[in-house]
Coordinates of C-alpha atoms and ligand atoms in Angstrom, one line a residue:
V1 CA -2.3 29.0 -3.4
Q2 CA -0.9 30.8 -6.3
R3 CA 2.7 32.0 -5.8
E4 CA 3.3 34.9 -8.0
M5 CA 7.0 34.7 -8.5
S6 CA 9.6 35.4 -11.1
N7 CA 11.0 32.6 -13.2
L8 CA 11.4 30.0 -10.6
P9 CA 10.5 26.4 -11.7
R10 CA 6.8 25.9 -11.6
V11 CA 5.4 23.0 -9.6
Y12 CA 1.9 21.6 -9.1
V13 CA 1.2 19.8 -5.8
A14 CA -1.9 17.7 -6.5
R15 CA -2.8 17.2 -2.8
Q16 CA -2.7 19.1 0.4
I17 CA 0.1 17.0 1.8
P18 CA 1.1 16.9 5.5
P19 CA 2.7 20.1 6.8
E20 CA 6.4 19.0 6.8
G21 CA 6.5 18.7 3.0
L22 CA 4.7 21.9 2.3
K23 CA 7.0 23.7 4.7
I24 CA 10.0 22.4 2.8
L25 CA 8.6 23.5 -0.5
R26 CA 7.6 27.0 0.8
E27 CA 10.9 27.6 2.6
S28 CA 13.1 26.3 -0.2
G29 CA 12.8 29.5 -2.3
Q30 CA 13.5 27.2 -5.2
V31 CA 10.1 26.7 -6.7
Q32 CA 6.8 28.5 -7.2
F33 CA 4.0 26.1 -6.5
E34 CA 0.3 25.8 -6.8
L35 CA -1.6 23.5 -4.5
W36 CA -4.8 21.5 -4.8
D37 CA -5.8 22.7 -1.3
S38 CA -7.7 19.7 -0.1
D39 CA -7.0 16.4 1.5
D40 CA -10.6 15.3 1.5
V41 CA -11.2 15.2 -2.3
P42 CA -8.6 14.4 -4.9
V43 CA -8.1 16.9 -7.6
P44 CA -10.6 16.2 -10.4
R45 CA -8.9 14.8 -13.4
K46 CA -10.0 17.7 -15.6
E47 CA -8.5 20.3 -13.2
L48 CA -5.3 18.3 -12.9
L49 CA -4.9 18.1 -16.7
Q50 CA -5.2 21.9 -16.8
K51 CA -3.0 22.7 -13.8
V52 CA -0.1 20.6 -15.0
R53 CA 0.2 22.5 -18.3
G54 CA 3.8 23.7 -18.6
V55 CA 4.9 22.8 -15.1
D56 CA 8.5 21.7 -14.4
G57 CA 7.6 19.4 -11.5
L58 CA 4.6 17.5 -10.2
L59 CA 4.0 16.2 -6.7
C60 CA 1.2 13.6 -6.4
V61 CA -0.2 10.9 -4.3
L62 CA -1.6 7.5 -5.3
T63 CA -5.0 8.8 -6.4
E64 CA -3.5 10.5 -9.5
K65 CA -3.1 8.4 -12.6
I66 CA 0.1 9.5 -14.3
D67 CA -0.3 8.3 -17.8
A68 CA 0.4 9.4 -21.4
E69 CA -2.6 11.7 -21.4
L70 CA -1.5 13.5 -18.3
L71 CA 2.2 13.8 -19.4
D72 CA 1.1 15.1 -22.8
A73 CA -1.1 17.7 -21.1
A74 CA 1.9 18.7 -18.9
G75 CA 4.2 19.0 -22.0
P76 CA 7.9 19.0 -22.4
N77 CA 8.8 21.2 -19.4
L78 CA 8.0 18.5 -17.0
K79 CA 11.2 17.0 -15.7
V80 CA 10.4 15.6 -12.3
L81 CA 7.5 13.6 -10.8
S82 CA 7.5 13.0 -7.1
T83 CA 4.9 10.6 -5.6
M84 CA 4.2 10.6 -1.9
S85 CA 3.9 6.8 -1.9
V86 CA 6.1 3.7 -2.0
G87 CA 3.7 2.1 -4.5
F88 CA 4.0 3.2 -8.1
D89 CA 1.3 1.3 -9.9
H90 CA -0.5 4.6 -10.5
L91 CA 2.5 5.7 -12.7
S92 CA 3.1 4.6 -16.3
L93 CA 6.8 4.1 -16.0
E94 CA 7.2 3.5 -19.6
E95 CA 5.7 6.8 -20.6
L96 CA 7.8 8.6 -17.9
K97 CA 10.9 7.0 -19.2
K98 CA 10.1 7.8 -22.8
R99 CA 9.9 11.4 -21.9
G100 CA 13.0 11.4 -19.7
I101 CA 11.1 12.4 -16.6
R102 CA 12.7 11.5 -13.3
V103 CA 10.6 9.9 -10.6
G104 CA 10.9 10.1 -6.8
Y105 CA 9.0 7.9 -4.4
T106 CA 8.9 7.3 -0.6
P107 CA 10.2 3.8 0.4
D108 CA 11.7 3.0 3.8
V109 CA 10.1 5.9 5.8
L110 CA 6.8 4.0 5.9
T111 CA 8.2 0.5 6.5
D112 CA 7.7 0.5 10.3
A113 CA 4.2 1.9 10.2
V114 CA 3.1 -0.5 7.5
A115 CA 4.6 -3.5 9.3
E116 CA 2.9 -2.5 12.6
L117 CA -0.5 -2.1 10.9
T118 CA 0.0 -5.4 9.1
V119 CA 0.6 -7.2 12.5
A120 CA -2.4 -5.4 14.0
L121 CA -4.6 -6.4 11.0
L122 CA -3.3 -10.0 11.2
L123 CA -4.2 -10.3 14.9
T124 CA -7.5 -8.5 14.5
T125 CA -8.4 -11.0 11.8
S126 CA -7.1 -14.2 13.3
R127 CA -8.4 -13.5 16.8
R128 CA -11.7 -12.1 15.4
L129 CA -11.5 -8.9 17.3
I130 CA -14.1 -7.0 15.2
E131 CA -16.7 -9.7 15.7
A132 CA -15.8 -9.9 19.4
T133 CA -16.3 -6.2 20.1
H134 CA -19.5 -6.3 18.1
E135 CA -20.8 -9.2 20.2
A136 CA -19.8 -7.5 23.4
K137 CA -21.7 -4.4 22.7
T138 CA -24.8 -5.8 21.1
G139 CA -25.8 -8.4 23.6
G140 CA -24.2 -11.5 22.1
W141 CA -22.0 -11.9 25.1
G142 CA -23.7 -14.8 27.0
T143 CA -21.9 -17.0 29.4
W144 CA -18.2 -17.8 28.9
R145 CA -18.2 -20.4 26.3
T146 CA -15.5 -22.9 25.5
L147 CA -15.3 -22.5 21.7
W148 CA -17.0 -19.2 21.2
L149 CA -15.0 -16.7 19.1
C150 CA -12.1 -19.0 18.8
G151 CA -9.5 -18.1 16.3
Y152 CA -6.0 -19.1 15.3
E153 CA -2.7 -18.3 17.0
L154 CA 0.7 -17.4 15.7
A155 CA 2.6 -19.7 18.1
N156 CA 3.9 -22.7 16.2
S157 CA 2.6 -21.4 12.9
T158 CA 4.0 -21.1 9.5
V159 CA 3.9 -17.6 8.1
G160 CA 4.2 -17.1 4.4
I161 CA 5.2 -13.9 2.7
L162 CA 4.3 -13.2 -0.9
G163 CA 6.8 -10.7 -2.2
L164 CA 9.8 -10.4 0.2
G165 CA 11.0 -6.8 0.4
R166 CA 11.7 -4.3 3.1
I167 CA 8.1 -4.5 4.4
G168 CA 7.9 -8.3 4.4
V169 CA 11.1 -8.5 6.4
A170 CA 9.8 -5.9 8.9
I171 CA 6.6 -7.8 9.3
A172 CA 8.5 -11.1 9.9
E173 CA 10.8 -9.4 12.5
R174 CA 7.7 -8.3 14.4
L175 CA 6.0 -11.6 14.2
A176 CA 9.0 -13.7 15.2
P177 CA 8.5 -13.0 19.0
F178 CA 5.1 -14.5 18.8
K179 CA 6.9 -17.8 18.5
V180 CA 6.2 -18.4 14.8
K181 CA 7.7 -21.8 13.9
K182 CA 8.7 -21.1 10.3
F183 CA 8.9 -18.2 7.8
I184 CA 8.6 -19.0 4.1
Y185 CA 8.4 -16.7 1.1
T186 CA 8.1 -16.5 -2.6
D187 CA 9.1 -13.9 -5.1
M188 CA 10.3 -13.7 -8.7
A189 CA 13.6 -15.2 -7.5
P190 CA 15.2 -16.0 -4.1
R191 CA 16.3 -13.0 -2.1
P192 CA 18.9 -14.6 0.1
E193 CA 20.1 -11.4 1.7
L194 CA 16.7 -10.3 2.9
A195 CA 15.6 -13.9 3.7
S196 CA 18.6 -14.6 5.9
A197 CA 17.7 -11.7 8.2
I198 CA 14.5 -13.5 9.1
N199 CA 15.5 -17.0 8.5
A200 CA 12.9 -17.5 5.7
E201 CA 12.9 -20.3 3.3
Y202 CA 12.2 -19.8 -0.4
V203 CA 9.3 -21.8 -1.8
S204 CA 7.1 -21.9 -4.9
L205 CA 3.8 -20.0 -4.9
D206 CA 2.0 -23.4 -4.6
E207 CA 4.1 -24.4 -1.6
L208 CA 3.4 -21.0 -0.1
A209 CA -0.3 -21.5 -0.4
M210 CA -0.2 -25.0 0.9
Q211 CA 2.1 -24.5 3.9
S212 CA 1.1 -21.0 5.2
D213 CA -1.1 -20.7 8.3
F214 CA -0.8 -16.9 7.7
L215 CA -0.2 -15.6 4.3
A216 CA 0.8 -12.0 4.1
V217 CA 0.9 -10.3 0.7
C218 CA 3.7 -7.7 0.5
C219 CA 4.5 -7.5 -3.2
A220 CA 4.2 -4.5 -5.5
L221 CA 1.3 -4.5 -8.0
T222 CA 2.8 -5.2 -11.4
P223 CA 1.5 -7.0 -14.5
E224 CA 3.2 -10.2 -13.1
T225 CA 1.4 -9.9 -9.7
K226 CA -2.0 -8.7 -10.9
E227 CA -4.6 -11.0 -9.4
I228 CA -1.9 -13.5 -8.4
C229 CA -4.1 -14.3 -5.4
N230 CA -6.9 -16.1 -7.2
K231 CA -9.0 -19.3 -7.1
D232 CA -5.9 -21.3 -7.9
L233 CA -4.1 -20.0 -4.9
F234 CA -7.0 -20.0 -2.4
S235 CA -7.9 -23.5 -3.4
K236 CA -4.5 -24.7 -2.3
M237 CA -4.6 -22.9 1.1
K238 CA -5.6 -24.7 4.3
N239 CA -9.2 -24.0 5.5
T240 CA -7.6 -22.8 8.8
S241 CA -5.4 -20.2 7.1
I242 CA -5.6 -16.4 7.3
F243 CA -5.0 -14.2 4.3
I244 CA -3.6 -10.7 4.8
N245 CA -3.1 -8.0 2.2
T246 CA -1.5 -4.6 2.9
S247 CA 0.0 -4.2 -0.6
R248 CA -2.5 -3.3 -3.4
G249 CA -6.0 -4.6 -4.0
G250 CA -5.1 -5.4 -7.6
V251 CA -3.0 -8.4 -6.6
V252 CA -6.2 -10.2 -5.5
N253 CA -9.1 -11.5 -7.5
Q254 CA -11.9 -10.3 -5.2
E255 CA -14.6 -12.6 -6.6
D256 CA -12.3 -15.6 -5.9
L257 CA -11.5 -14.3 -2.4
Y258 CA -15.2 -13.9 -1.6
E259 CA -15.8 -17.4 -2.8
A260 CA -12.9 -18.7 -0.7
L261 CA -14.2 -16.9 2.4
S262 CA -17.9 -17.7 2.0
T263 CA -17.3 -21.4 1.3
G264 CA -14.8 -21.8 4.2
Q265 CA -12.0 -22.6 1.8
I266 CA -9.9 -20.3 4.0
A267 CA -10.6 -19.1 7.5
A268 CA -10.4 -15.3 7.2
A269 CA -9.0 -12.4 5.4
G270 CA -7.7 -9.0 6.5
L271 CA -7.4 -6.4 3.8
D272 CA -6.1 -2.8 3.9
V273 CA -6.4 -2.4 0.2
T274 CA -9.1 -3.2 -2.3
V275 CA -10.4 -2.6 -5.8
P276 CA -11.8 0.0 -6.1
E277 CA -10.9 2.3 -3.3
P278 CA -13.1 3.1 -1.5
L279 CA -14.8 -0.3 -1.7
P280 CA -18.5 0.4 -2.2
T281 CA -20.3 -0.4 1.1
S282 CA -22.6 -2.7 -0.9
H283 CA -19.7 -4.9 -1.8
P284 CA -20.2 -8.6 -0.9
L285 CA -16.9 -8.8 1.0
F286 CA -18.5 -6.5 3.6
T287 CA -21.1 -9.2 4.3
Q288 CA -18.5 -11.7 5.4
K289 CA -17.8 -11.8 9.1
N290 CA -14.5 -13.4 8.5
C291 CA -13.3 -10.5 6.4
V292 CA -11.8 -7.4 8.1
I293 CA -11.5 -4.5 5.7
L294 CA -9.5 -1.3 6.5
P295 CA -9.6 1.8 4.4
H296 CA -5.9 1.8 3.2
I297 CA -4.4 3.1 6.4
A298 CA -1.2 1.0 6.7
S299 CA 1.2 4.0 6.6
A300 CA -1.2 6.3 8.5
S301 CA 0.8 7.5 11.5
Y302 CA 1.5 11.2 11.9
T303 CA 5.2 10.6 12.0
T304 CA 5.2 8.5 8.9
R305 CA 2.9 10.6 6.8
N306 CA 5.0 13.7 7.6
A307 CA 8.1 11.8 6.7
M308 CA 6.6 10.7 3.4
S309 CA 5.6 14.3 2.8
A310 CA 9.0 15.7 3.5
L311 CA 10.7 13.0 1.4
A312 CA 8.4 13.6 -1.5
A313 CA 9.2 17.4 -1.3
N314 CA 12.9 16.8 -1.0
N315 CA 12.9 14.4 -3.9
L316 CA 11.1 17.0 -6.0
L317 CA 13.5 19.8 -5.1
L318 CA 16.6 17.7 -5.7
G319 CA 15.3 16.4 -9.0
L320 CA 14.6 19.9 -10.2
R321 CA 18.1 20.9 -9.2
G322 CA 19.4 18.1 -11.4
E323 CA 20.8 16.3 -8.3
P324 CA 20.3 12.7 -7.3
M325 CA 17.1 12.3 -5.3
I326 CA 17.0 10.7 -1.9
K327 CA 14.8 8.0 -3.2
E328 CA 14.6 7.8 -7.0
L329 CA 13.0 5.1 -9.0
K330 CA 15.2 3.5 -11.6
L331 CA 13.4 3.6 -14.9
Ligands
DGY401 C1 2.0 3.7 -0.5 O1 2.9 4.5 -0.1 O2 2.1 3.2 -1.6 C2 0.9 3.3 0.4 O3 0.0 2.5 -0.2 C3 0.3 4.5 1.1 O4 1.3 4.8 2.0

């Protein structure tokens, strides 16, 4: 959609985002924008590099790598980048900072949806729901059996959170009514304010691995957290424990996870995120019955995706006006 308009700031929207955000941009009268008019295929890199040339603002999602090459292609007009995501590992913050480009993102509005999905994935994994429905419809359902399809329950368990932020707290709040015995967490440093809301104890990464019956990864992907979930961690976990990741695939060493799952080092894993995405259907993790893999849908509710879209649009418009964004990353 090419808007032929005067000298309004030019914006490229690198994805057909949900309607609320597009409506805000259209009705603002503040920008002329061009849109990659598909949600099914990301804009090809080559096309993106061309389309950003000379723009004042760019709105993207997590499939666009925003690095030096792209920022150079955009040139010095680019003042604002708005990503429709809470994660920002696809952005080279250093390069953005160097160029004085302001960055908006979409925390908070997706916390409830992500926490809900994490609980759903945790229960699906621990109570073996995918295996169970498969057995029911493919003839595996014989007589009622005493230990068939048994899993692990939350009651009396210890739940560990790797990376305690808004989402980790929201997950713990939802799990508490399942009679969890204890919440523990680890992070770069204790986060007493967040932790006190859910009565969680700060422990080392090793302690987290050793004590958790359920280990939920909720941290951002950074150089410090890259593949933090590896052989070392899995080898310290109980063989009855469940590993859940709804953050980023890059925090996990997938070969090590496969090893841990296939040797019974841990009981099961539920993943909403992988490397790469999509995970090739031939990937060994898909062969493991005790591994539930979802296609990165944690924030995928209509309400949340529209809220993310609207927030991304508003961040962009505010940034272009030189005003504080609703949610701006400190660079
Ligand atoms: C994000 O926002 O970073 C999620 O991964 C998608 O909602």
